[in-house]
Short mmCIF file of C-alpha atoms and ligand atoms in Angstrom, two decimals:
data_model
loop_
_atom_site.label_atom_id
_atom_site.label_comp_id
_atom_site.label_asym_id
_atom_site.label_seq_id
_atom_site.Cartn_x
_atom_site.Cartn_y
_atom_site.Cartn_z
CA UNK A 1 -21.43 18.12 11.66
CA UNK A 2 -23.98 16.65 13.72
CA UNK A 3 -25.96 13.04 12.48
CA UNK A 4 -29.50 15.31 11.79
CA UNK A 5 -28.18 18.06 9.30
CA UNK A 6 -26.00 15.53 7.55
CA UNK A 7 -29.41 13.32 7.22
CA UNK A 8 -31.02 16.75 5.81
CA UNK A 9 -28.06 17.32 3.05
CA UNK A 10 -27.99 14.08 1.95
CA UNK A 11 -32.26 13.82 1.71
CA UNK A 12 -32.17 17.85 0.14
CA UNK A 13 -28.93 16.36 -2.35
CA UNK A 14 -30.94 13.24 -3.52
CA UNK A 15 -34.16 15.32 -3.87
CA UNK A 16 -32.29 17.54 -6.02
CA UNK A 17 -31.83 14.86 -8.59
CA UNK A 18 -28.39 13.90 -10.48
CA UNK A 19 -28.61 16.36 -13.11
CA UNK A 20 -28.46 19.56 -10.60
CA UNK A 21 -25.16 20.04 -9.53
CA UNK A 22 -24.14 20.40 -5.96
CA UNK A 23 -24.60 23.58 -4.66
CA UNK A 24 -22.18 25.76 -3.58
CA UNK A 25 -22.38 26.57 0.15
CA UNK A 26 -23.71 29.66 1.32
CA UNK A 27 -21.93 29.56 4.91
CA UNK A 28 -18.60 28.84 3.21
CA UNK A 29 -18.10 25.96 4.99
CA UNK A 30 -17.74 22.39 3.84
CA UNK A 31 -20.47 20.07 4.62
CA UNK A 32 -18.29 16.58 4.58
CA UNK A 33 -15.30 16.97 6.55
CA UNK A 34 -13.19 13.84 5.93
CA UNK A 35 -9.99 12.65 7.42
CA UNK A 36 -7.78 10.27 4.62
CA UNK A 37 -4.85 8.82 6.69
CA UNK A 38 -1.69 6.68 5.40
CA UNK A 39 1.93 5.87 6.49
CA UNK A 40 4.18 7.18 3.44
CA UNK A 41 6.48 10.76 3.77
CA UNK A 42 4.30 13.59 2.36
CA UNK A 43 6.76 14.00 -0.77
CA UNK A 44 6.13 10.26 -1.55
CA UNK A 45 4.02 10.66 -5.17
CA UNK A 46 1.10 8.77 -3.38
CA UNK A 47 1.02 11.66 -1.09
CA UNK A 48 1.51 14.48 -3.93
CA UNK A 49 -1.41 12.72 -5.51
CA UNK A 50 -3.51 12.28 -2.85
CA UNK A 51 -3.14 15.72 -1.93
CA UNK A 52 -3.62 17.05 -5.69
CA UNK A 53 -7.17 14.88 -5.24
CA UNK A 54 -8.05 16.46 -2.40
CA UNK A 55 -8.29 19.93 -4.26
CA UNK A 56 -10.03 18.88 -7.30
CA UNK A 57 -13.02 16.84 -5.08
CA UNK A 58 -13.20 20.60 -3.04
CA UNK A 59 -13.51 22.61 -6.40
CA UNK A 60 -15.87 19.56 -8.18
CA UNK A 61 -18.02 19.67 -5.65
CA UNK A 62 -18.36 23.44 -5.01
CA UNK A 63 -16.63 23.21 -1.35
CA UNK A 64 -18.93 20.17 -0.14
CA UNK A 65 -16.04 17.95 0.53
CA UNK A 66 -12.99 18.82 2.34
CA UNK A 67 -10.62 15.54 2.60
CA UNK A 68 -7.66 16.46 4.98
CA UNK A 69 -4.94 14.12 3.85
CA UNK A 70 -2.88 12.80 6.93
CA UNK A 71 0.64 11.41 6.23
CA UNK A 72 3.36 9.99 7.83
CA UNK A 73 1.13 8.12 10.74
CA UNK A 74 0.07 11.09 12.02
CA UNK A 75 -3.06 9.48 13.19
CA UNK A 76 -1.01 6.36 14.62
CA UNK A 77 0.05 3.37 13.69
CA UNK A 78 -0.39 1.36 10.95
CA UNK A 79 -2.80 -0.65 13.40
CA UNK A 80 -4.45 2.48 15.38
CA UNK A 81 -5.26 3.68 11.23
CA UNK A 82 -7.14 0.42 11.21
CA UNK A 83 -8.94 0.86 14.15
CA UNK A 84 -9.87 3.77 13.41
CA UNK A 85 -11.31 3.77 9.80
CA UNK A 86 -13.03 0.63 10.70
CA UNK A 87 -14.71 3.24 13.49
CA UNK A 88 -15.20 5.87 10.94
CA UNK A 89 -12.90 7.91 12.90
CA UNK A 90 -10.54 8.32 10.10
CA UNK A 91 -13.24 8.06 6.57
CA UNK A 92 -10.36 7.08 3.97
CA UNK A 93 -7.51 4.81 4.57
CA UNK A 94 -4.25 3.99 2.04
CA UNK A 95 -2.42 1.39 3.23
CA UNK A 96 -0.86 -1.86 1.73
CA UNK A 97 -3.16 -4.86 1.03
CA UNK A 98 -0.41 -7.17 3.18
CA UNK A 99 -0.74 -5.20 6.63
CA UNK A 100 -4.71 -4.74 5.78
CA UNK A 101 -4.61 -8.37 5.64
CA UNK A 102 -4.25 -8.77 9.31
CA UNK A 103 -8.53 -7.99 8.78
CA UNK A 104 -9.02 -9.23 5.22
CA UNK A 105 -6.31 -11.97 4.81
CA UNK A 106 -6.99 -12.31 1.16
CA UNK A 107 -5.87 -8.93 0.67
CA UNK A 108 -2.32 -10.19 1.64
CA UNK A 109 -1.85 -12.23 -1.56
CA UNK A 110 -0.16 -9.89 -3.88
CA UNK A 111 2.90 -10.40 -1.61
CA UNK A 112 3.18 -13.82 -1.99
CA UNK A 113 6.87 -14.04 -2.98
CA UNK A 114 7.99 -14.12 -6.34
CA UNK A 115 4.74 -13.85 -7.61
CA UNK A 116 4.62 -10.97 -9.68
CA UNK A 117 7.45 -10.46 -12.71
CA UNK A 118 6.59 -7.34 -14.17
CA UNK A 119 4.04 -4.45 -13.76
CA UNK A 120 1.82 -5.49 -16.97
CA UNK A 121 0.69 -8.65 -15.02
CA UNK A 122 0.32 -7.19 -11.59
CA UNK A 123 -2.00 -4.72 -13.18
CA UNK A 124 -4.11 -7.71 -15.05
CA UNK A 125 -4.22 -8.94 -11.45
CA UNK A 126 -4.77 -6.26 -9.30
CA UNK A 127 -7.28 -4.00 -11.86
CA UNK A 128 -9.17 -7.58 -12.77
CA UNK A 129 -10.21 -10.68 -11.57
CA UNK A 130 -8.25 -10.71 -8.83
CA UNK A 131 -8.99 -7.29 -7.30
CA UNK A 132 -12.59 -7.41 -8.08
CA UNK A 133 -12.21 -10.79 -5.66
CA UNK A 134 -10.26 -8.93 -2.79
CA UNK A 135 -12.75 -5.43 -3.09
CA UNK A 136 -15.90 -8.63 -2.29
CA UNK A 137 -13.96 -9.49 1.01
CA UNK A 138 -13.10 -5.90 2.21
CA UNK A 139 -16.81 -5.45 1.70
CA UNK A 140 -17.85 -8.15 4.01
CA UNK A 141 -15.63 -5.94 6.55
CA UNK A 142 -17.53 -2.69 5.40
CA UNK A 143 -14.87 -1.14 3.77
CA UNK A 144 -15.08 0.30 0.28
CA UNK A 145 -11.89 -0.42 -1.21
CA UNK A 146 -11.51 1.54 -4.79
CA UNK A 147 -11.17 -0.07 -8.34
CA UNK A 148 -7.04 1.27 -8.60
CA UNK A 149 -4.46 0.56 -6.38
CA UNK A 150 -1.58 2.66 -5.44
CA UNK A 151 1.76 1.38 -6.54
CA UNK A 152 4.07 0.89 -3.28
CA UNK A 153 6.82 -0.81 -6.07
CA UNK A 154 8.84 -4.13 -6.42
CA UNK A 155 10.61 -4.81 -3.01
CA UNK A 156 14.26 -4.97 -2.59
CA UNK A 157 16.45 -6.13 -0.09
CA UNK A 158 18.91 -3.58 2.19
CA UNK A 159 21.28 -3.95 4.50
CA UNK A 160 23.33 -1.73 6.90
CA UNK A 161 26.31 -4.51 6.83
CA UNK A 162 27.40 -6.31 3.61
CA UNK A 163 24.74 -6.59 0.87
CA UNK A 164 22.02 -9.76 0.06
CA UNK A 165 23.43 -11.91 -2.92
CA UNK A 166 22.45 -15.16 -1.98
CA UNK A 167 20.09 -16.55 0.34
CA UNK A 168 23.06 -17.70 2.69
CA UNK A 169 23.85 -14.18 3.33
CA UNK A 170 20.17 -14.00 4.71
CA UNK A 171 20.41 -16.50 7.50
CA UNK A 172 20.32 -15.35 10.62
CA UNK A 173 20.30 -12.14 9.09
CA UNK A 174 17.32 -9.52 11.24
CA UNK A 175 15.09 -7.76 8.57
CA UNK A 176 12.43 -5.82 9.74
CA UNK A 177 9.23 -6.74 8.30
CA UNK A 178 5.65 -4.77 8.30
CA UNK A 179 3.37 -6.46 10.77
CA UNK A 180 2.09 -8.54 8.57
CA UNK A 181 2.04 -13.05 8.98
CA UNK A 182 2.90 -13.02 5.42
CA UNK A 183 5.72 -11.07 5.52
CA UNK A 184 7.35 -12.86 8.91
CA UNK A 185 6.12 -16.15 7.16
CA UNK A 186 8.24 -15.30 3.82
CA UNK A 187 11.26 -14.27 5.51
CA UNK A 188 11.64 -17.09 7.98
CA UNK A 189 11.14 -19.33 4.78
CA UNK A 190 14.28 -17.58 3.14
CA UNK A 191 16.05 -18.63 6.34
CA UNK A 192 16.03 -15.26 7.93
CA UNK A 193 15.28 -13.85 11.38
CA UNK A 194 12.38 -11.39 10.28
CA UNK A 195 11.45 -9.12 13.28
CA UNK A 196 8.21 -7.27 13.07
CA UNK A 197 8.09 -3.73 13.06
CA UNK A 198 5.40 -0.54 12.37
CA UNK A 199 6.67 1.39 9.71
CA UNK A 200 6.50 4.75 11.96
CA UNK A 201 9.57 2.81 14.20
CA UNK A 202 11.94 1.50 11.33
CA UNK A 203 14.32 4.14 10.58
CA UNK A 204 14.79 4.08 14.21
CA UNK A 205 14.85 0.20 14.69
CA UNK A 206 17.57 0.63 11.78
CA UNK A 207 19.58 2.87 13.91
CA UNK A 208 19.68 0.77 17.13
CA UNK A 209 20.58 -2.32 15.07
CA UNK A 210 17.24 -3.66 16.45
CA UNK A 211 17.08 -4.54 12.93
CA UNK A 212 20.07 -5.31 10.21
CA UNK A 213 17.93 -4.28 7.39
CA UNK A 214 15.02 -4.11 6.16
CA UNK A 215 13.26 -5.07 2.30
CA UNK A 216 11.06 -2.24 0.68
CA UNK A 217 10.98 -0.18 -2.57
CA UNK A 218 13.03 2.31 -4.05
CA UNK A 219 10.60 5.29 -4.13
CA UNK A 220 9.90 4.88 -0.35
CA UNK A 221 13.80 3.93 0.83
CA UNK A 222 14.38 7.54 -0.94
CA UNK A 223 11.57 9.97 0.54
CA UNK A 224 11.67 8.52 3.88
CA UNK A 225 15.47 8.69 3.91
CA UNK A 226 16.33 4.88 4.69
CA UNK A 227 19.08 5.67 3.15
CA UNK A 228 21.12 7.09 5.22
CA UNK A 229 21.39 3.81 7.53
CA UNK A 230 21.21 1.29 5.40
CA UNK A 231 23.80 1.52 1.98
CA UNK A 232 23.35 -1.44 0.29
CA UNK A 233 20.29 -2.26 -2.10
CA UNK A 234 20.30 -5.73 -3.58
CA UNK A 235 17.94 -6.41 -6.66
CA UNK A 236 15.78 -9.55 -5.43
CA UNK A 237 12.47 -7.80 -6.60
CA UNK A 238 11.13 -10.28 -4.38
CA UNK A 239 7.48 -9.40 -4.31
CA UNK A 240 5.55 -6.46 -5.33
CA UNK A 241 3.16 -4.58 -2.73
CA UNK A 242 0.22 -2.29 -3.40
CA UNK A 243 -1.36 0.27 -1.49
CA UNK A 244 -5.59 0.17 -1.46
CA UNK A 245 -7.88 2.96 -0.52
CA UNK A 246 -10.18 1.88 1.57
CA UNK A 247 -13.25 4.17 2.86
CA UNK A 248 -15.40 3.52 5.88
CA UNK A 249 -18.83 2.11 4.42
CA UNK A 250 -20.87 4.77 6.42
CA UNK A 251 -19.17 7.39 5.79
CA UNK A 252 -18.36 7.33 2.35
CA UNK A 253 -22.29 6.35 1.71
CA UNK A 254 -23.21 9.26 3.48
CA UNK A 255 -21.86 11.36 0.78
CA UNK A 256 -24.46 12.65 -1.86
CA UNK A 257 -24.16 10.18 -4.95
CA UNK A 258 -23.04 12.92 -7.16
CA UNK A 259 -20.32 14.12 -4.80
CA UNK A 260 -19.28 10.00 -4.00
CA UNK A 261 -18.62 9.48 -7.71
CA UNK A 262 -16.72 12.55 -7.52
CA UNK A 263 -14.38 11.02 -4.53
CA UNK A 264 -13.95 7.87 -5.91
CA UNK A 265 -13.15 8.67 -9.99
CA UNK A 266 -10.40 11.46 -8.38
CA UNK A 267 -8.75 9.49 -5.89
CA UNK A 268 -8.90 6.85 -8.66
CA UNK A 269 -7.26 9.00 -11.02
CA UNK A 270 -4.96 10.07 -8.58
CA UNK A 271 -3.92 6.27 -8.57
CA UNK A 272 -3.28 5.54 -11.55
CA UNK A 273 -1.39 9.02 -11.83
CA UNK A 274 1.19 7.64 -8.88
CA UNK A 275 1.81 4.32 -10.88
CA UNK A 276 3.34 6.27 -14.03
CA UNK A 277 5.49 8.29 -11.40
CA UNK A 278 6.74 5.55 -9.32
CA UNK A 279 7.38 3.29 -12.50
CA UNK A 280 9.86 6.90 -13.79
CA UNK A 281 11.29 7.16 -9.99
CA UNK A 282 12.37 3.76 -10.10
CA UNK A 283 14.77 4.77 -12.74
CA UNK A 284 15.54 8.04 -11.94
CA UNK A 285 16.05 7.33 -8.19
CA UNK A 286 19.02 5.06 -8.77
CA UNK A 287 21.50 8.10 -9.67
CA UNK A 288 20.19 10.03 -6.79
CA UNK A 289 20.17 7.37 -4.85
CA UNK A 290 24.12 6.30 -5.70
CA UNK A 291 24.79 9.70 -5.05
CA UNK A 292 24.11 9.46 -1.59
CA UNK A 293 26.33 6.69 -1.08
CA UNK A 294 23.68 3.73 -1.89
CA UNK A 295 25.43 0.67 -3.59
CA UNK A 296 23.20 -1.49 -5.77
CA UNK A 297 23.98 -5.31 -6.35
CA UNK A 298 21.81 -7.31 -8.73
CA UNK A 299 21.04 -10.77 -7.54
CA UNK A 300 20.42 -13.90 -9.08
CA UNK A 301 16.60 -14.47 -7.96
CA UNK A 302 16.67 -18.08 -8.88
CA UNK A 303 18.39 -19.58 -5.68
CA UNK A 304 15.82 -17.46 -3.30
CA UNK A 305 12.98 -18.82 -5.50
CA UNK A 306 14.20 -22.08 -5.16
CA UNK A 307 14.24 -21.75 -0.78
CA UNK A 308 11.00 -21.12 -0.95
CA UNK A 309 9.88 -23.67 -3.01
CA UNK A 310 11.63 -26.50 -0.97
CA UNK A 311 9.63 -24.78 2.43
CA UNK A 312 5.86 -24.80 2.98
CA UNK A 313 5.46 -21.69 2.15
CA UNK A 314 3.60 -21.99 -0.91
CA UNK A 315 1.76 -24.79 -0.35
CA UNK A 316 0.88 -23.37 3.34
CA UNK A 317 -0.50 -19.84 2.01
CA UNK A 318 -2.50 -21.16 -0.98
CA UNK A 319 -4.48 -23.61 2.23
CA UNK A 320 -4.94 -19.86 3.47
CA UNK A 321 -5.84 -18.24 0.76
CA UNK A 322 -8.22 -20.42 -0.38
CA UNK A 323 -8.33 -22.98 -3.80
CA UNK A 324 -10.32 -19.60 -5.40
CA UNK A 325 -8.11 -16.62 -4.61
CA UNK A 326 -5.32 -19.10 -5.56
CA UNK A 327 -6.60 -19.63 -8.40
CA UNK A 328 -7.26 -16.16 -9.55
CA UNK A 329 -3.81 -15.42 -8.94
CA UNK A 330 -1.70 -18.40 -10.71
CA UNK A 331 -4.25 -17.54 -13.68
CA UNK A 332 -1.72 -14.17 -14.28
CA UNK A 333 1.69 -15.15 -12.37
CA UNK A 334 1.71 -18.92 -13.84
CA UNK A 335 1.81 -22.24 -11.56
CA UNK A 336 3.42 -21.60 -7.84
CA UNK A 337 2.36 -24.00 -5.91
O1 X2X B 1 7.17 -1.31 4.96
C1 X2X B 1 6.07 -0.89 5.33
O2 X2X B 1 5.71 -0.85 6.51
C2 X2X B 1 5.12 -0.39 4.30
C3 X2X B 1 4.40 -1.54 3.66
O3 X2X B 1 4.16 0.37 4.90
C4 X2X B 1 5.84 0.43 3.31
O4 X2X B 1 6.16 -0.03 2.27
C5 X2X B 1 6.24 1.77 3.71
#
């Protein structure tokens, strides 16, 4: 839709006033096309969510706004996504706060390892103090990030040869790692030989042996069918990562108020409807997965903690974080650095 009749909606939808609701469209066609973009399979619960949001903003707002949901990197890369939303080119964005961080770096800091020991606190974190602190900085980048975050899940370590149970069996060891510093940073800390690698190219870096395994949680090693490469899962839980929505400023203000709040309290909603199924899958997906031939080890976390602590790498990423976001974070995980 061209810049001049979107100008006219959104002056004709603010002169209607909030208590008129939107109304319907003659021509039959919606008025806000949007494009919402991500990595994850399109069975992943973020994606059945998404998708299920997508309908209810069409029927709340009468046809107004159509959000196509893109999955799978269909639009490119984790960086060409990026690009793009921060163009407008793609309006919404869902994507973990550690690979956004190569734009906001303070998004990053949920990952920082060992952080997080259960759910109950990452949620004080990430719905609180916290989040409100990381939303401020994606603002300063104009983008919109929303109040919930998706759950991506606890990470876990996998391997193609013989499992993780000690950080020994991580030297040398190649573990593909989201482009993300933090990431490469908390690998090589463990002693490991992280490699860096788009999501879109990991099942396939898995089968060349570019990589000898890789670190990510159990709802996505299921729907995007890791898997079948890589058969051993070991329990180091070693950080937890969260997917934000982020909107393009412009675009998303260029929605009618009424028809914004609509966008944002669904795909909200939708959020904190993928948290409840991801925290079920995470139980549920251990049979499945076993059936397929996946063999879980529990680890003792302790030793791994323990690496880290005698590197840099906690006193090196609260000096990039900053004393603040530091702060904010040790207030719910307890002292780490
Ligand atoms: O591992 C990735 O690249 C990430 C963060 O996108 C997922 O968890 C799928």
């Amino acid at each position: 839709m061209n810049t001049n009749r979107r100008k006219l909606m959104i002056t004709a939808a603010s002169a209607a006033g909030a208590c008129i609701a939107l109304p319907s469209l003659a021509w039959g066609q919606a008025q806000f096309k949007m494009k919402c973009a991500n990595i994850m399979p399109a069975d992943h619960p973020l994606n059945v969510r998404l998708t299920e949001a997508s309908a209810r903003i069409k029927e709340q707002t009468n046809g107004q706004v159509d959000i196509a949901v893109f999955p799978f990197s269909q639009l490119g890369t984790d960086a060409d996504m990026l690009s793009q939303v921060r163009a407008g080119a793609i309006d919404i964005f869902v994507q973990s706060g550690l690979i956004l961080g190569s734009l906001v770096p303070v998004a990053a800091i949920n990952g920082i390892g060992f952080a997080f020991s259960d759910y109950s606190k990452v949620w004080q974190a990430m719905d609180g103090p916290l989040g409100n602190h990381i939303r401020a900085a994606f603002l300063k980048s104009n983008l919109i990030a929303f109040d919930k975050m998706w759950d991506n899940g606890f990470r876990q370590a996998l391997s193609t040869g013989k499992p993780i149970r000690t950080p020994d069996d991580l030297k040398a060891f190649k573990i593909r790692v989201p482009p993300s510093p933090l990431w490469t940073s908390l690998f090589k800390s463990l002693g490991a030989a992280p490699v860096s690698i788009p999501w879109a190219e990991t099942y396939s870096a898995l089968q060349t042996r570019m990589a000898d395994g890789i670190e990510n949680a159990l709802a996505t090693i299921y729907f995007s069918k890791m898997y079948e490469i890589s058969k051993h899962v070991s329990y180091t839980n070693h950080m937890w990562d969260g997917f934000w929505t982020v909107a393009n400023r412009k675009s998303l203000e260029s929605l009618p108020a009424s028809a914004r709040e609509i966008v944002v309290r669904e795909i909200n909603d939708a959020a904190v409807k993928e948290r409840a199924d991801v925290e079920k899958l995470n139980g549920a997906l251990v049979t499945q997965l076993a059936q397929k031939g996946v063999q879980f080890t529990q680890v003792d976390r302790a030793p791994f903690q323990e690496k880290l602590r005698q590197s840099s790498f906690y006193t090196e990423w609260k000096r990039r974080m900053g004393d603040e976001a530091w702060s904010l974070l040790e207030a719910t995980t307890g002292k780490l650095a």
